[in-house]
XYZ file of C-alpha atoms in Angstrom:
366
model
C -29.053 -55.101 -0.703
C -26.843 -53.205 -2.512
C -25.575 -49.690 -1.137
C -28.204 -48.363 -3.057
C -30.580 -50.171 -2.561
C -30.277 -49.678 1.211
C -30.262 -46.109 0.884
C -33.602 -46.238 -1.009
C -35.053 -48.562 2.095
C -34.039 -45.532 4.151
C -35.598 -42.826 2.660
C -38.813 -44.617 2.948
C -38.279 -45.783 6.116
C -37.919 -41.799 6.987
C -40.503 -40.664 4.922
C -43.460 -43.605 6.510
C -42.647 -42.064 9.533
C -43.379 -39.266 8.922
C -40.735 -37.817 11.076
C -40.739 -33.873 11.653
C -36.977 -33.254 10.899
C -35.265 -35.174 8.222
C -31.795 -34.873 7.367
C -31.124 -36.357 4.229
C -27.242 -37.334 3.333
C -26.677 -37.521 -0.293
C -30.831 -38.694 -1.112
C -30.715 -39.434 -4.830
C -27.412 -40.410 -5.008
C -29.123 -43.769 -6.737
C -31.969 -42.629 -7.758
C -32.687 -41.771 -11.727
C -34.016 -37.985 -12.207
C -37.149 -38.869 -13.093
C -37.505 -40.881 -9.531
C -35.187 -37.324 -7.956
C -38.361 -34.954 -9.358
C -40.419 -37.563 -7.495
C -38.621 -37.306 -4.625
C -38.318 -33.628 -4.745
C -42.513 -33.357 -4.645
C -42.505 -35.242 -1.542
C -40.173 -33.195 0.289
C -41.939 -29.687 -1.040
C -45.061 -31.152 0.153
C -43.303 -31.984 3.481
C -41.782 -28.778 3.603
C -45.292 -27.054 2.674
C -46.937 -29.048 5.377
C -44.588 -27.780 8.184
C -41.880 -30.188 8.503
C -37.921 -28.960 8.948
C -35.317 -30.785 6.311
C -31.830 -30.609 6.260
C -30.480 -31.754 2.300
C -27.053 -32.468 1.704
C -25.581 -32.683 -1.199
C -22.907 -32.068 -3.129
C -25.105 -31.969 -6.820
C -25.346 -28.444 -6.446
C -27.811 -28.012 -9.056
C -30.295 -30.368 -7.346
C -29.548 -27.454 -3.601
C -30.721 -24.932 -5.936
C -33.945 -26.760 -7.116
C -35.196 -27.922 -3.601
C -34.264 -25.833 -0.996
C -34.756 -22.081 0.353
C -31.265 -21.071 2.149
C -27.654 -22.956 1.627
C -24.973 -23.533 3.705
C -21.448 -24.098 2.648
C -18.701 -26.168 4.677
C -15.498 -26.320 4.138
C -12.430 -28.446 6.351
C -15.236 -28.377 9.107
C -16.621 -25.164 9.158
C -19.068 -22.939 8.107
C -17.758 -20.679 5.490
C -21.020 -19.199 4.947
C -24.738 -18.845 4.297
C -26.704 -17.397 1.076
C -30.177 -17.562 0.289
C -30.835 -19.990 -2.802
C -32.092 -17.338 -4.781
C -29.614 -14.865 -6.521
C -26.863 -17.831 -5.416
C -24.958 -19.703 -8.445
C -22.997 -23.299 -8.807
C -20.400 -21.228 -9.557
C -20.414 -19.542 -6.596
C -21.298 -22.034 -4.616
C -18.503 -24.304 -5.817
C -15.625 -21.784 -5.280
C -16.691 -21.214 -1.400
C -16.515 -24.656 -1.387
C -12.829 -25.061 -2.649
C -11.451 -21.693 -1.747
C -11.059 -21.130 -5.508
C -12.603 -20.856 -9.043
C -13.718 -24.229 -10.257
C -14.219 -25.585 -13.529
C -17.513 -27.012 -13.584
C -18.088 -27.322 -17.905
C -15.258 -28.962 -19.545
C -13.973 -28.224 -23.494
C -13.559 -31.197 -24.299
C -10.888 -31.494 -27.935
C -12.796 -32.930 -30.973
C -13.186 -36.955 -30.718
C -10.483 -38.455 -32.293
C -12.143 -42.157 -32.040
C -9.991 -44.730 -33.372
C -9.444 -48.761 -33.175
C -11.549 -50.910 -30.485
C -8.803 -51.590 -28.018
C -11.273 -53.128 -25.635
C -13.928 -55.299 -26.508
C -16.667 -57.724 -24.231
C -18.850 -59.766 -25.783
C -22.217 -61.396 -24.481
C -20.690 -61.416 -20.787
C -22.321 -62.850 -17.889
C -21.228 -62.866 -14.620
C -22.395 -64.200 -10.911
C -23.015 -61.736 -8.404
C -22.651 -62.126 -4.300
C -26.046 -63.830 -4.511
C -25.292 -66.388 -6.778
C -27.789 -65.293 -9.748
C -26.538 -63.464 -12.723
C -25.581 -60.133 -12.484
C -24.313 -59.255 -15.907
C -26.990 -60.611 -18.534
C -24.910 -60.690 -21.975
C -22.974 -57.639 -21.991
C -21.344 -56.125 -25.211
C -19.775 -53.201 -25.372
C -16.586 -52.171 -27.248
C -14.081 -49.166 -26.274
C -12.437 -47.279 -28.792
C -9.147 -45.104 -28.562
C -9.582 -41.718 -27.823
C -12.912 -41.919 -26.359
C -14.319 -41.918 -22.978
C -17.383 -44.585 -22.808
C -20.031 -43.970 -19.964
C -22.016 -46.636 -18.616
C -24.860 -44.678 -16.189
C -26.945 -46.643 -14.004
C -28.703 -46.324 -10.645
C -26.834 -48.360 -7.977
C -27.094 -52.041 -7.752
C -27.682 -52.901 -11.647
C -24.030 -55.019 -12.634
C -21.839 -52.312 -12.432
C -19.893 -53.412 -10.080
C -19.638 -56.746 -10.945
C -19.106 -56.024 -14.570
C -16.140 -53.439 -13.214
C -14.527 -56.544 -10.930
C -14.471 -58.545 -13.990
C -12.869 -56.751 -16.430
C -9.922 -56.242 -13.673
C -9.759 -59.767 -13.034
C -10.942 -59.880 -9.589
C -14.479 -61.875 -10.109
C -14.691 -65.037 -12.564
C -16.540 -65.016 -15.755
C -19.408 -67.299 -16.461
C -19.189 -67.155 -20.284
C -18.058 -64.698 -23.103
C -15.349 -63.091 -23.837
C -13.126 -59.740 -22.869
C -10.753 -58.698 -25.761
C -7.949 -56.395 -24.705
C -5.939 -54.918 -26.969
C -6.219 -58.026 -29.099
C -5.981 -60.412 -27.152
C -8.313 -62.532 -24.831
C -7.945 -61.814 -21.189
C -10.906 -63.631 -19.663
C -9.765 -65.601 -16.972
C -6.390 -64.235 -17.221
C -5.289 -63.052 -13.753
C -4.762 -58.876 -13.076
C -1.490 -58.653 -13.896
C -1.546 -59.875 -17.598
C -4.123 -57.846 -17.950
C -1.521 -54.776 -16.512
C 0.734 -56.050 -18.834
C -1.510 -55.542 -21.853
C -2.163 -51.876 -21.145
C -4.962 -51.941 -18.399
C -5.142 -49.999 -15.551
C -7.978 -49.999 -13.195
C -9.626 -47.432 -10.562
C -11.438 -49.374 -8.033
C -14.647 -48.405 -6.802
C -13.554 -49.050 -3.176
C -10.399 -47.140 -2.652
C -9.321 -48.996 0.461
C -10.313 -52.189 -0.282
C -9.288 -52.666 -4.108
C -6.971 -49.676 -4.341
C -5.005 -48.975 -1.572
C -3.055 -51.223 1.947
C -4.367 -48.734 3.986
C -1.406 -49.157 6.905
C 1.352 -49.105 3.828
C 2.686 -45.800 3.088
C 2.315 -43.422 0.803
C 5.473 -44.954 -1.307
C 4.638 -48.430 -0.413
C 1.202 -47.987 -2.212
C 2.298 -46.038 -5.249
C 4.592 -49.346 -5.892
C 1.322 -52.137 -5.533
C 1.341 -54.516 -8.582
C 4.774 -53.002 -9.648
C 7.367 -53.836 -6.794
C 8.740 -56.843 -9.050
C 10.088 -54.464 -11.401
C 12.364 -51.912 -12.292
C 13.042 -49.464 -11.264
C 11.693 -50.581 -8.496
C 13.431 -53.655 -7.770
C 16.797 -55.924 -9.038
C 16.365 -59.231 -8.679
C 15.267 -60.103 -5.393
C 15.786 -56.580 -4.027
C 13.968 -53.610 -4.044
C 15.747 -50.231 -4.898
C 14.349 -48.008 -2.420
C 16.372 -44.741 -4.152
C 14.429 -45.444 -7.324
C 10.627 -45.721 -5.859
C 11.360 -42.886 -3.217
C 12.490 -40.546 -6.185
C 9.090 -42.013 -8.131
C 6.367 -41.435 -5.680
C 8.113 -38.206 -5.083
C 7.396 -36.966 -8.723
C 4.201 -38.775 -8.955
C 3.341 -37.447 -5.620
C 4.170 -34.015 -7.173
C 2.646 -33.817 -10.874
C -1.161 -35.304 -9.258
C -0.790 -33.096 -6.629
C -0.768 -35.609 -3.672
C -0.814 -33.633 -0.494
C 0.662 -35.979 2.231
C 3.279 -35.002 4.830
C 5.795 -37.664 3.722
C 6.060 -40.474 1.408
C 6.307 -43.090 4.249
C 2.629 -41.161 6.035
C 0.757 -43.696 6.201
C -2.225 -43.915 3.382
C -4.855 -44.146 5.437
C -3.969 -40.516 6.979
C -4.672 -39.387 3.869
C -7.817 -38.003 2.971
C -10.110 -39.599 0.209
C -9.354 -37.029 -2.057
C -5.794 -37.475 -1.526
C -5.982 -41.483 -1.627
C -7.797 -41.211 -4.963
C -5.243 -38.884 -6.611
C -2.274 -41.299 -5.445
C -4.310 -44.109 -6.920
C -4.709 -42.150 -10.213
C -1.444 -41.359 -9.882
C -0.019 -44.604 -9.562
C -2.860 -46.220 -12.838
C -1.785 -43.261 -15.279
C 1.578 -43.251 -14.732
C 2.030 -47.056 -16.653
C 0.664 -45.137 -19.363
C -2.155 -47.537 -20.074
C -4.318 -48.205 -23.241
C -7.522 -49.108 -21.747
C -8.695 -47.445 -18.118
C -11.353 -48.648 -16.366
C -12.967 -46.206 -13.858
C -15.200 -47.526 -11.894
C -16.668 -44.472 -9.473
C -14.028 -42.444 -9.678
C -15.026 -39.818 -7.513
C -17.008 -40.960 -5.080
C -16.106 -39.494 -1.928
C -14.261 -36.775 -2.632
C -14.872 -33.013 -2.798
C -15.522 -31.353 -5.730
C -12.022 -29.530 -5.981
C -10.239 -33.341 -6.225
C -13.479 -33.923 -8.814
C -12.352 -31.677 -11.329
C -9.121 -32.880 -11.050
C -10.028 -36.105 -11.435
C -12.412 -35.221 -14.499
C -8.909 -33.213 -16.261
C -6.907 -36.111 -15.803
C -9.308 -38.612 -17.555
C -9.827 -35.672 -20.519
C -5.917 -35.853 -20.490
C -6.337 -39.566 -20.859
C -8.913 -39.357 -23.959
C -6.402 -36.521 -25.866
C -3.757 -39.177 -25.491
C -5.943 -41.790 -27.270
C -6.929 -44.047 -24.045
C -9.849 -45.938 -24.586
C -11.687 -45.760 -21.083
C -14.562 -47.287 -19.538
C -16.237 -44.190 -17.309
C -18.257 -46.002 -14.894
C -20.191 -44.021 -12.554
C -23.708 -43.104 -11.135
C -23.270 -39.418 -11.325
C -25.313 -38.443 -14.206
C -23.546 -35.389 -14.199
C -20.020 -36.699 -14.191
C -20.933 -38.971 -17.053
C -22.387 -36.375 -18.987
C -19.866 -34.129 -19.027
C -17.013 -36.193 -19.768
C -18.670 -38.719 -22.082
C -18.430 -39.309 -25.754
C -20.679 -42.407 -25.623
C -23.233 -42.782 -23.054
C -23.964 -46.665 -22.227
C -26.979 -47.659 -20.294
C -27.095 -50.157 -18.288
C -30.462 -52.120 -16.085
C -30.578 -55.323 -14.205
C -27.283 -56.450 -15.755
C -28.206 -55.919 -19.500
C -27.546 -53.003 -22.136
C -31.096 -50.942 -22.964
C -29.204 -48.692 -24.983
C -26.516 -46.363 -26.595
C -26.297 -43.042 -27.452
C -24.336 -40.431 -28.308
C -23.218 -37.867 -25.332
C -23.403 -34.801 -27.367
C -27.412 -35.090 -27.528
C -28.328 -37.143 -24.663
C -30.773 -35.876 -22.191
C -31.619 -36.374 -18.573
C -34.921 -37.415 -20.107
C -33.768 -39.722 -22.013
C -31.354 -41.328 -19.962
C -33.446 -41.306 -17.046
C -36.055 -43.606 -18.838
C -33.312 -46.066 -19.737
C -31.413 -46.007 -16.175
C -35.347 -47.262 -15.117
C -35.452 -50.148 -17.934
C -36.992 -48.384 -20.675
C -34.725 -49.493 -24.156
C -33.849 -47.047 -26.605
C -33.368 -47.772 -29.860
C -30.976 -45.419 -31.318
C -27.633 -46.763 -31.701
C -24.366 -44.365 -31.056
């Protein structure tokens, strides 16, 4: 089962047992908006019947919608507790990170250019041996963010891995910057202007026992300025690493610190720094803010918007509908390996996207 399917099973098990105390850790992360509404009806009924519920979430609007009291933790310590009535998302976000946080972004006018990433009728097998993608077709233009929304386990991971060259393509084509890279290696895709922020950062994005500096030069260690012929240029590696640490605000004791000793948010910023330092023409960002705090999420979002302004074609794959709606110019929805619709990011509603995430096709083309 996928992570999302496993989580849904756990929710059902807990509800079925009629637990007196129910602790829910990010229970809505893999649910459609309509499924969230149904879950909240059940939770309110349980609370009314005398059950105690602890609802752990980074989605501030859900916390405000379901709870009577909210407690904020930061760095393992209780920052404060507030009655939900009267609390605001802005107040809670500031308590979470210790400074004001931007929750709504002002995007520059869309300047959509040529198609830099074209996916044609892509069919890809999943880990179970069946087709995880069933004829997916998408186009991503320069200067736009195309969001891909969907409940976990509907082919998002397989699509990202196929685009990155980490999973073989059964049929269809991937055209990157005018070049057919359907069966090309990751290095060929990088050479043609693609960068990739993977879903599982410690599996596909970093080597945990390598230092911060070593992880900065992954994929580029054999290229100038990091090497000359067969020898590494340690001075250049140090200079570039220190510059990226400053530029992307990566908090690390030294560049020689093992990457596994950094927080999730700083590991993600390191990966972001490495991938964006190549000045990509196409960026595949798969779950870029999963498992990071709201402050790191804000930083990553701002960087993605900067790439949009610089003319990068960005495919944003995320199960966080708030993230998709805040950043995307167009939103495609995937269900059971198929694109069920593409809508305008400005006009799409949560209800509309939720129905599409449940497999109800939308006839609108944006």
